[in-house]
Each structure stands twice: as C-alpha cells, then as structure tokens.
C-alpha cells in the first residue's frame, strides 16, 4: 500500500497497519484501567485526581526494584502491587476527601501532591530512565508476531476491566458505589456507609494504578516524570468517554490508543500524541460532556 505524505511517497504494509492496530488496542486497554480508576474517584468524590499518574509511576518503580532486586515473576507483581497500593489509597482518601465536591480545590490539592510525589521519587531514585531485565519471547500468529509481554498486558487489562464491570454491576458493594456516586445523601438514608464506600473506591482505584504501573514498566522506561504524561493521557481519555462513566473511560481509551498508534504508521511517531489531542478537541466541540457523559 502506497501513501503520499508531505509530498513523499512511502509504502505501508498491511502487516505494519495491523501491528499498529493491535498495539493500539493493547495500550488502550491498559490505559482504560487507569482511566476507569480516575473516573471512579471523580464519580465518588467529584474530584479530579491529577496525581493519579504518579501512583502509576510509583507502581513502575516498585515493580522495577522487586524484579531487579528479588527477581519477582511479572505475574506475581500484579497482586503484590495491588496489595501495596490498596492501603495507600485508603490513606489518600483522607487527603483528597477534604476537597469533596470542590473541583478547583481537588485540582490544586492533587496537583500539589503530584509535585511532591514526583520530586520525592527524583530525590530517592534519581532522574535516570530505568527498565527491568525481563525475558521477552516473540509469539507468532500466522503472519503476525507479538511479544509475550504485550500479550500479558492485554490479557491482564481485559481481565481487570471485566472484573471491574462485574464488581460494579453485580455485587452489593458495587451497587453501593454506584448509588453513592449518583446521590450520596439518598444512599446514606438507605443505610450505606458513605465514608467506607468512598475509602474503598479510592483504595481500589489507586491499587489498580499500582498494578498498571507494574505492567507499564515491562514495556516502557520508568522515571520520576512519567506520571504527568500518564495523567494527561488518561484524563484526556476520561473526557472523551465522559467524566464519571466507566464505559466511557474504556471506549475513550480505545479510541485514543488506536488513533495514536495507527497514526504512527503515517506520521513521525513523536507527533502521534497530537492526533489524540485533535480527537479530544473535536469530541469536546461536538459533545462537551463526552461520548457517554450525562
């Protein structure tokens, strides 16, 4: 397949396009878990968690050191990082809970916390780019090949997304979370412990951020400043799908992830994020509340 770009004729193979599509889906699914966590916090507290990506960054560092120092299996990193970051999320609830319903206050507080976490990571671990040594095996499917690490990330991200959907829609706790997000006063009048539900929800969201960090570090370098990039990308996906919508976060993540990776086959890959930003702006113009916002 031939493509004219900026007056230059380049050949794009179907294999390259399919590979870009697959990688876009995989990264979109992983970002979906992060975006869903951000939307859960927004839905339950009405707060935009600007520090969310920094917990992903801390998860990346935690996984890096556990793999490097103790040779922990990547599969085991998933429950380990979740159990580490779940109680951190409980503590974090106490900090951002004071900004309940105050959008400006939540942005200022979480931005300050993001700056603190970023600089603490730089002081403790330095600003070097780090990546653990994890064996990578190429798995072939017909004319396509994919790394076992990308396959692991895709499987885990899909399992987490499905598990979250079932938890939120089928369990009593999930129903309580949704009820609290829709009307906290009405939920409280029905006997739901609002404070406990909010603490649990933020704990789950931060725990999932840690898990995503342990997966990200398998394919990306970690450094103290990676968190802000993750936050901006995930926030963009949340807004595209609709703030407060779990389904919207998933769909928005897939749209941005696929668009950025596919565009990398046509334009310099460093410009691919611009495509996602253009989609973000177009959807905001057409639907200011996002695709599934209400």
Short mmCIF file of C-alpha atoms in Angstrom, two decimals:
data_model
loop_
_atom_site.label_atom_id
_atom_site.label_comp_id
_atom_site.label_asym_id
_atom_site.label_seq_id
_atom_site.Cartn_x
_atom_site.Cartn_y
_atom_site.Cartn_z
CA UNK A 1 0.00 0.00 0.00
CA UNK A 2 1.43 3.39 -1.04
CA UNK A 3 0.79 6.62 0.80
CA UNK A 4 1.72 10.21 -0.12
CA UNK A 5 2.67 12.18 2.96
CA UNK A 6 4.13 15.69 2.84
CA UNK A 7 4.99 15.08 -0.84
CA UNK A 8 6.90 11.89 -0.08
CA UNK A 9 5.70 8.52 -1.31
CA UNK A 10 6.09 5.81 1.32
CA UNK A 11 4.95 2.21 1.35
CA UNK A 12 2.79 0.97 4.21
CA UNK A 13 2.49 -2.76 4.53
CA UNK A 14 -0.76 -4.32 5.79
CA UNK A 15 1.31 -6.08 8.45
CA UNK A 16 2.50 -2.73 9.82
CA UNK A 17 -1.04 -1.38 9.94
CA UNK A 18 -2.35 -4.50 11.69
CA UNK A 19 0.54 -4.41 14.17
CA UNK A 20 -0.17 -0.74 14.90
CA UNK A 21 -3.85 -1.54 15.40
CA UNK A 22 -3.08 -4.41 17.79
CA UNK A 23 -0.62 -2.34 19.82
CA UNK A 24 -3.18 0.47 19.94
CA UNK A 25 -5.81 -1.89 21.32
CA UNK A 26 -3.39 -3.29 23.92
CA UNK A 27 -2.25 0.12 25.17
CA UNK A 28 -5.82 1.39 25.00
CA UNK A 29 -6.97 -1.47 27.24
CA UNK A 30 -4.20 -0.78 29.75
CA UNK A 31 -4.94 2.94 29.80
CA UNK A 32 -8.62 2.05 30.19
CA UNK A 33 -7.92 0.54 33.61
CA UNK A 34 -6.15 3.77 34.64
CA UNK A 35 -8.93 5.94 33.21
CA UNK A 36 -11.63 3.86 34.91
CA UNK A 37 -9.82 4.38 38.22
CA UNK A 38 -9.77 8.14 37.64
CA UNK A 39 -13.46 8.10 36.76
CA UNK A 40 -14.30 6.11 39.89
CA UNK A 41 -12.63 8.76 42.05
CA UNK A 42 -14.38 11.52 40.12
CA UNK A 43 -17.75 9.78 40.38
CA UNK A 44 -17.49 9.04 44.10
CA UNK A 45 -15.79 12.25 45.29
CA UNK A 46 -16.35 14.72 42.48
CA UNK A 47 -12.58 15.21 42.43
CA UNK A 48 -10.16 15.21 39.51
CA UNK A 49 -7.14 13.25 40.70
CA UNK A 50 -4.19 14.97 38.99
CA UNK A 51 -1.81 12.75 41.00
CA UNK A 52 -3.23 9.52 39.56
CA UNK A 53 -0.41 9.04 37.06
CA UNK A 54 2.14 9.47 39.83
CA UNK A 55 0.79 6.37 41.54
CA UNK A 56 1.31 4.58 38.24
CA UNK A 57 4.88 5.91 38.31
CA UNK A 58 5.36 4.61 41.86
CA UNK A 59 3.96 1.26 40.74
CA UNK A 60 6.54 1.20 37.96
CA UNK A 61 9.36 1.87 40.43
CA UNK A 62 8.01 -0.70 42.89
CA UNK A 63 7.89 -3.34 40.16
CA UNK A 64 11.32 -2.33 38.86
CA UNK A 65 13.01 -2.79 42.22
CA UNK A 66 11.15 -6.00 43.10
CA UNK A 67 12.12 -7.53 39.75
CA UNK A 68 15.69 -6.20 39.85
CA UNK A 69 16.50 -7.00 43.49
CA UNK A 70 14.36 -10.07 44.14
CA UNK A 71 13.70 -11.42 40.63
CA UNK A 72 9.94 -11.44 41.25
CA UNK A 73 7.89 -13.01 38.47
CA UNK A 74 5.87 -10.42 36.47
CA UNK A 75 2.70 -12.44 37.16
CA UNK A 76 3.27 -12.13 40.91
CA UNK A 77 3.82 -8.40 40.56
CA UNK A 78 0.11 -7.92 39.86
CA UNK A 79 -1.29 -8.98 43.28
CA UNK A 80 1.78 -7.65 45.12
CA UNK A 81 1.47 -4.12 43.74
CA UNK A 82 -2.30 -4.12 44.28
CA UNK A 83 -1.89 -5.09 47.94
CA UNK A 84 0.82 -2.44 48.37
CA UNK A 85 -1.19 0.40 46.84
CA UNK A 86 -4.65 -0.51 48.19
CA UNK A 87 -3.88 0.76 51.73
CA UNK A 88 -2.05 3.74 50.24
CA UNK A 89 -5.33 4.56 48.53
CA UNK A 90 -7.14 4.37 51.88
CA UNK A 91 -4.74 6.96 53.30
CA UNK A 92 -5.00 9.05 50.16
CA UNK A 93 -8.78 9.25 50.63
CA UNK A 94 -8.23 11.19 53.83
CA UNK A 95 -6.21 13.78 51.92
CA UNK A 96 -8.49 14.37 48.95
CA UNK A 97 -11.70 13.75 50.88
CA UNK A 98 -11.39 17.24 52.33
CA UNK A 99 -11.98 18.66 48.83
CA UNK A 100 -15.27 16.76 48.42
CA UNK A 101 -17.37 18.46 45.74
CA UNK A 102 -14.81 21.25 45.28
CA UNK A 103 -13.44 20.79 41.74
CA UNK A 104 -10.93 23.64 41.94
CA UNK A 105 -9.77 22.58 45.38
CA UNK A 106 -9.30 18.96 44.30
CA UNK A 107 -7.22 20.02 41.30
CA UNK A 108 -4.98 22.25 43.42
CA UNK A 109 -4.54 19.66 46.19
CA UNK A 110 -3.86 16.71 43.89
CA UNK A 111 -1.54 18.80 41.71
CA UNK A 112 0.43 19.67 44.83
CA UNK A 113 0.55 16.01 45.83
CA UNK A 114 1.66 15.11 42.32
CA UNK A 115 4.54 17.57 42.57
CA UNK A 116 5.54 16.16 45.96
CA UNK A 117 5.47 12.54 44.77
CA UNK A 118 7.39 13.39 41.59
CA UNK A 119 10.14 15.23 43.45
CA UNK A 120 10.34 12.61 46.20
CA UNK A 121 10.88 9.96 43.51
CA UNK A 122 13.59 12.09 41.93
CA UNK A 123 15.37 12.56 45.26
CA UNK A 124 15.17 8.88 46.24
CA UNK A 125 15.81 7.20 42.88
CA UNK A 126 17.29 9.93 40.71
CA UNK A 127 16.15 11.10 37.29
CA UNK A 128 17.65 8.18 35.34
CA UNK A 129 15.50 6.15 32.96
CA UNK A 130 15.21 2.58 34.25
CA UNK A 131 13.82 -0.66 32.86
CA UNK A 132 13.95 -4.12 34.47
CA UNK A 133 15.53 -7.03 32.66
CA UNK A 134 12.56 -9.24 31.79
CA UNK A 135 12.89 -12.03 29.20
CA UNK A 136 10.80 -11.34 26.12
CA UNK A 137 9.61 -14.07 23.77
CA UNK A 138 8.08 -13.43 20.36
CA UNK A 139 4.89 -15.40 19.75
CA UNK A 140 3.74 -15.88 16.15
CA UNK A 141 0.11 -16.00 14.99
CA UNK A 142 0.17 -16.72 11.27
CA UNK A 143 1.84 -13.72 9.62
CA UNK A 144 1.70 -11.69 12.86
CA UNK A 145 4.12 -11.74 15.78
CA UNK A 146 3.71 -10.23 19.23
CA UNK A 147 5.84 -10.07 22.36
CA UNK A 148 4.74 -12.20 25.29
CA UNK A 149 4.92 -9.05 27.46
CA UNK A 150 2.36 -7.22 25.31
CA UNK A 151 0.17 -10.32 25.35
CA UNK A 152 0.40 -10.46 29.15
CA UNK A 153 -0.56 -6.79 29.41
CA UNK A 154 -3.54 -7.28 27.10
CA UNK A 155 -4.85 -10.33 28.98
CA UNK A 156 -4.47 -8.72 32.40
CA UNK A 157 -6.05 -5.44 31.26
CA UNK A 158 -9.06 -7.26 29.78
CA UNK A 159 -9.48 -9.40 32.92
CA UNK A 160 -9.29 -6.33 35.16
CA UNK A 161 -11.81 -4.43 33.03
CA UNK A 162 -14.29 -7.33 33.00
CA UNK A 163 -13.79 -7.94 36.73
CA UNK A 164 -14.43 -4.25 37.45
CA UNK A 165 -17.59 -4.29 35.34
CA UNK A 166 -18.93 -7.38 37.12
CA UNK A 167 -17.95 -5.96 40.53
CA UNK A 168 -19.66 -2.62 39.90
CA UNK A 169 -22.84 -4.03 38.32
CA UNK A 170 -23.43 -7.36 40.06
CA UNK A 171 -22.09 -7.09 43.62
CA UNK A 172 -23.75 -5.36 46.57
CA UNK A 173 -20.64 -3.27 47.20
CA UNK A 174 -20.52 -2.25 43.54
CA UNK A 175 -24.18 -1.24 43.69
CA UNK A 176 -23.41 0.81 46.80
CA UNK A 177 -20.54 2.52 44.97
CA UNK A 178 -22.77 3.44 42.04
CA UNK A 179 -25.54 4.61 44.36
CA UNK A 180 -23.11 6.79 46.31
CA UNK A 181 -21.79 8.30 43.10
CA UNK A 182 -25.31 9.15 41.89
CA UNK A 183 -26.74 10.52 45.16
CA UNK A 184 -24.71 10.24 48.36
CA UNK A 185 -27.49 11.57 50.62
CA UNK A 186 -30.06 9.11 49.29
CA UNK A 187 -27.55 6.26 49.58
CA UNK A 188 -26.82 7.24 53.18
CA UNK A 189 -30.54 7.28 54.00
CA UNK A 190 -30.69 3.67 52.79
CA UNK A 191 -28.06 2.63 55.32
CA UNK A 192 -24.97 2.70 53.10
CA UNK A 193 -21.78 3.68 54.93
CA UNK A 194 -20.73 6.52 52.63
CA UNK A 195 -17.35 7.10 54.25
CA UNK A 196 -16.36 3.43 53.96
CA UNK A 197 -17.57 3.23 50.35
CA UNK A 198 -15.55 6.30 49.38
CA UNK A 199 -12.44 4.96 51.11
CA UNK A 200 -12.80 1.56 49.44
CA UNK A 201 -13.38 3.08 45.99
CA UNK A 202 -10.31 5.30 46.12
CA UNK A 203 -8.29 2.38 47.50
CA UNK A 204 -9.32 0.19 44.56
CA UNK A 205 -8.55 2.97 42.06
CA UNK A 206 -5.07 3.59 43.50
CA UNK A 207 -4.45 -0.17 43.76
CA UNK A 208 -5.26 -0.54 40.07
CA UNK A 209 -2.93 2.37 39.28
CA UNK A 210 -0.13 0.45 41.00
CA UNK A 211 -0.98 -2.68 39.01
CA UNK A 212 -0.91 -0.73 35.75
CA UNK A 213 2.47 0.65 36.74
CA UNK A 214 3.81 -2.88 37.23
CA UNK A 215 2.64 -3.67 33.69
CA UNK A 216 3.85 -0.44 32.09
CA UNK A 217 7.39 -0.99 33.35
CA UNK A 218 7.60 -4.18 31.29
CA UNK A 219 7.49 -2.19 28.04
CA UNK A 220 8.44 1.39 28.99
CA UNK A 221 11.23 3.08 30.91
CA UNK A 222 10.31 4.43 34.31
CA UNK A 223 11.44 7.81 35.63
CA UNK A 224 10.04 10.35 38.11
CA UNK A 225 8.36 12.46 35.43
CA UNK A 226 6.40 9.73 33.64
CA UNK A 227 3.40 10.25 35.92
CA UNK A 228 2.29 13.58 34.50
CA UNK A 229 2.26 12.14 30.98
CA UNK A 230 0.12 9.20 32.14
CA UNK A 231 -2.25 11.54 33.98
CA UNK A 232 -2.78 13.83 30.99
CA UNK A 233 -3.34 10.91 28.60
CA UNK A 234 -5.77 9.13 30.94
CA UNK A 235 -7.62 12.37 31.73
CA UNK A 236 -7.99 13.04 28.01
CA UNK A 237 -9.46 9.55 27.60
CA UNK A 238 -11.86 10.13 30.51
CA UNK A 239 -13.11 13.38 29.00
CA UNK A 240 -13.53 11.81 25.55
CA UNK A 241 -15.63 8.99 27.01
CA UNK A 242 -17.42 11.16 29.55
CA UNK A 243 -16.34 12.02 33.09
CA UNK A 244 -17.86 9.64 35.62
CA UNK A 245 -18.69 6.96 33.03
CA UNK A 246 -16.84 3.65 33.38
CA UNK A 247 -17.99 2.54 29.93
CA UNK A 248 -16.95 5.90 28.55
CA UNK A 249 -13.47 5.59 30.03
CA UNK A 250 -13.00 2.23 28.31
CA UNK A 251 -14.29 3.40 24.93
CA UNK A 252 -12.38 6.68 25.12
CA UNK A 253 -9.16 4.83 25.92
CA UNK A 254 -9.57 2.51 22.95
CA UNK A 255 -10.31 5.43 20.59
CA UNK A 256 -7.25 7.43 21.66
CA UNK A 257 -4.97 4.39 21.92
CA UNK A 258 -5.85 3.06 18.47
CA UNK A 259 -5.77 6.51 16.84
CA UNK A 260 -2.33 7.36 18.20
CA UNK A 261 -0.77 4.02 17.25
CA UNK A 262 -2.33 3.90 13.78
CA UNK A 263 -1.27 7.47 13.06
CA UNK A 264 2.29 6.47 13.96
CA UNK A 265 2.31 4.45 10.73
CA UNK A 266 1.58 7.58 8.67
CA UNK A 267 3.39 10.38 10.50
CA UNK A 268 6.53 10.64 12.66
CA UNK A 269 5.73 8.67 15.83
CA UNK A 270 6.67 11.62 18.02
CA UNK A 271 3.71 13.52 16.55
CA UNK A 272 1.22 10.71 17.23
CA UNK A 273 0.01 12.20 20.56
CA UNK A 274 -1.11 15.27 18.61
CA UNK A 275 -3.66 13.08 16.80
CA UNK A 276 -5.14 12.02 20.13
CA UNK A 277 -5.32 15.64 21.23
CA UNK A 278 -7.09 16.62 17.99
CA UNK A 279 -9.69 13.87 18.55
CA UNK A 280 -10.06 15.10 22.13
CA UNK A 281 -10.78 18.66 20.94
CA UNK A 282 -13.18 17.55 18.19
CA UNK A 283 -15.24 15.44 20.58
CA UNK A 284 -15.33 18.29 23.10
CA UNK A 285 -16.68 20.60 20.38
CA UNK A 286 -19.36 18.12 19.25
CA UNK A 287 -20.17 16.65 22.68
CA UNK A 288 -18.79 18.80 25.52
CA UNK A 289 -19.70 16.15 28.12
CA UNK A 290 -18.01 13.33 26.20
CA UNK A 291 -19.44 10.38 24.31
CA UNK A 292 -21.22 8.86 27.30
CA UNK A 293 -21.41 11.86 29.63
CA UNK A 294 -24.74 12.91 31.06
#
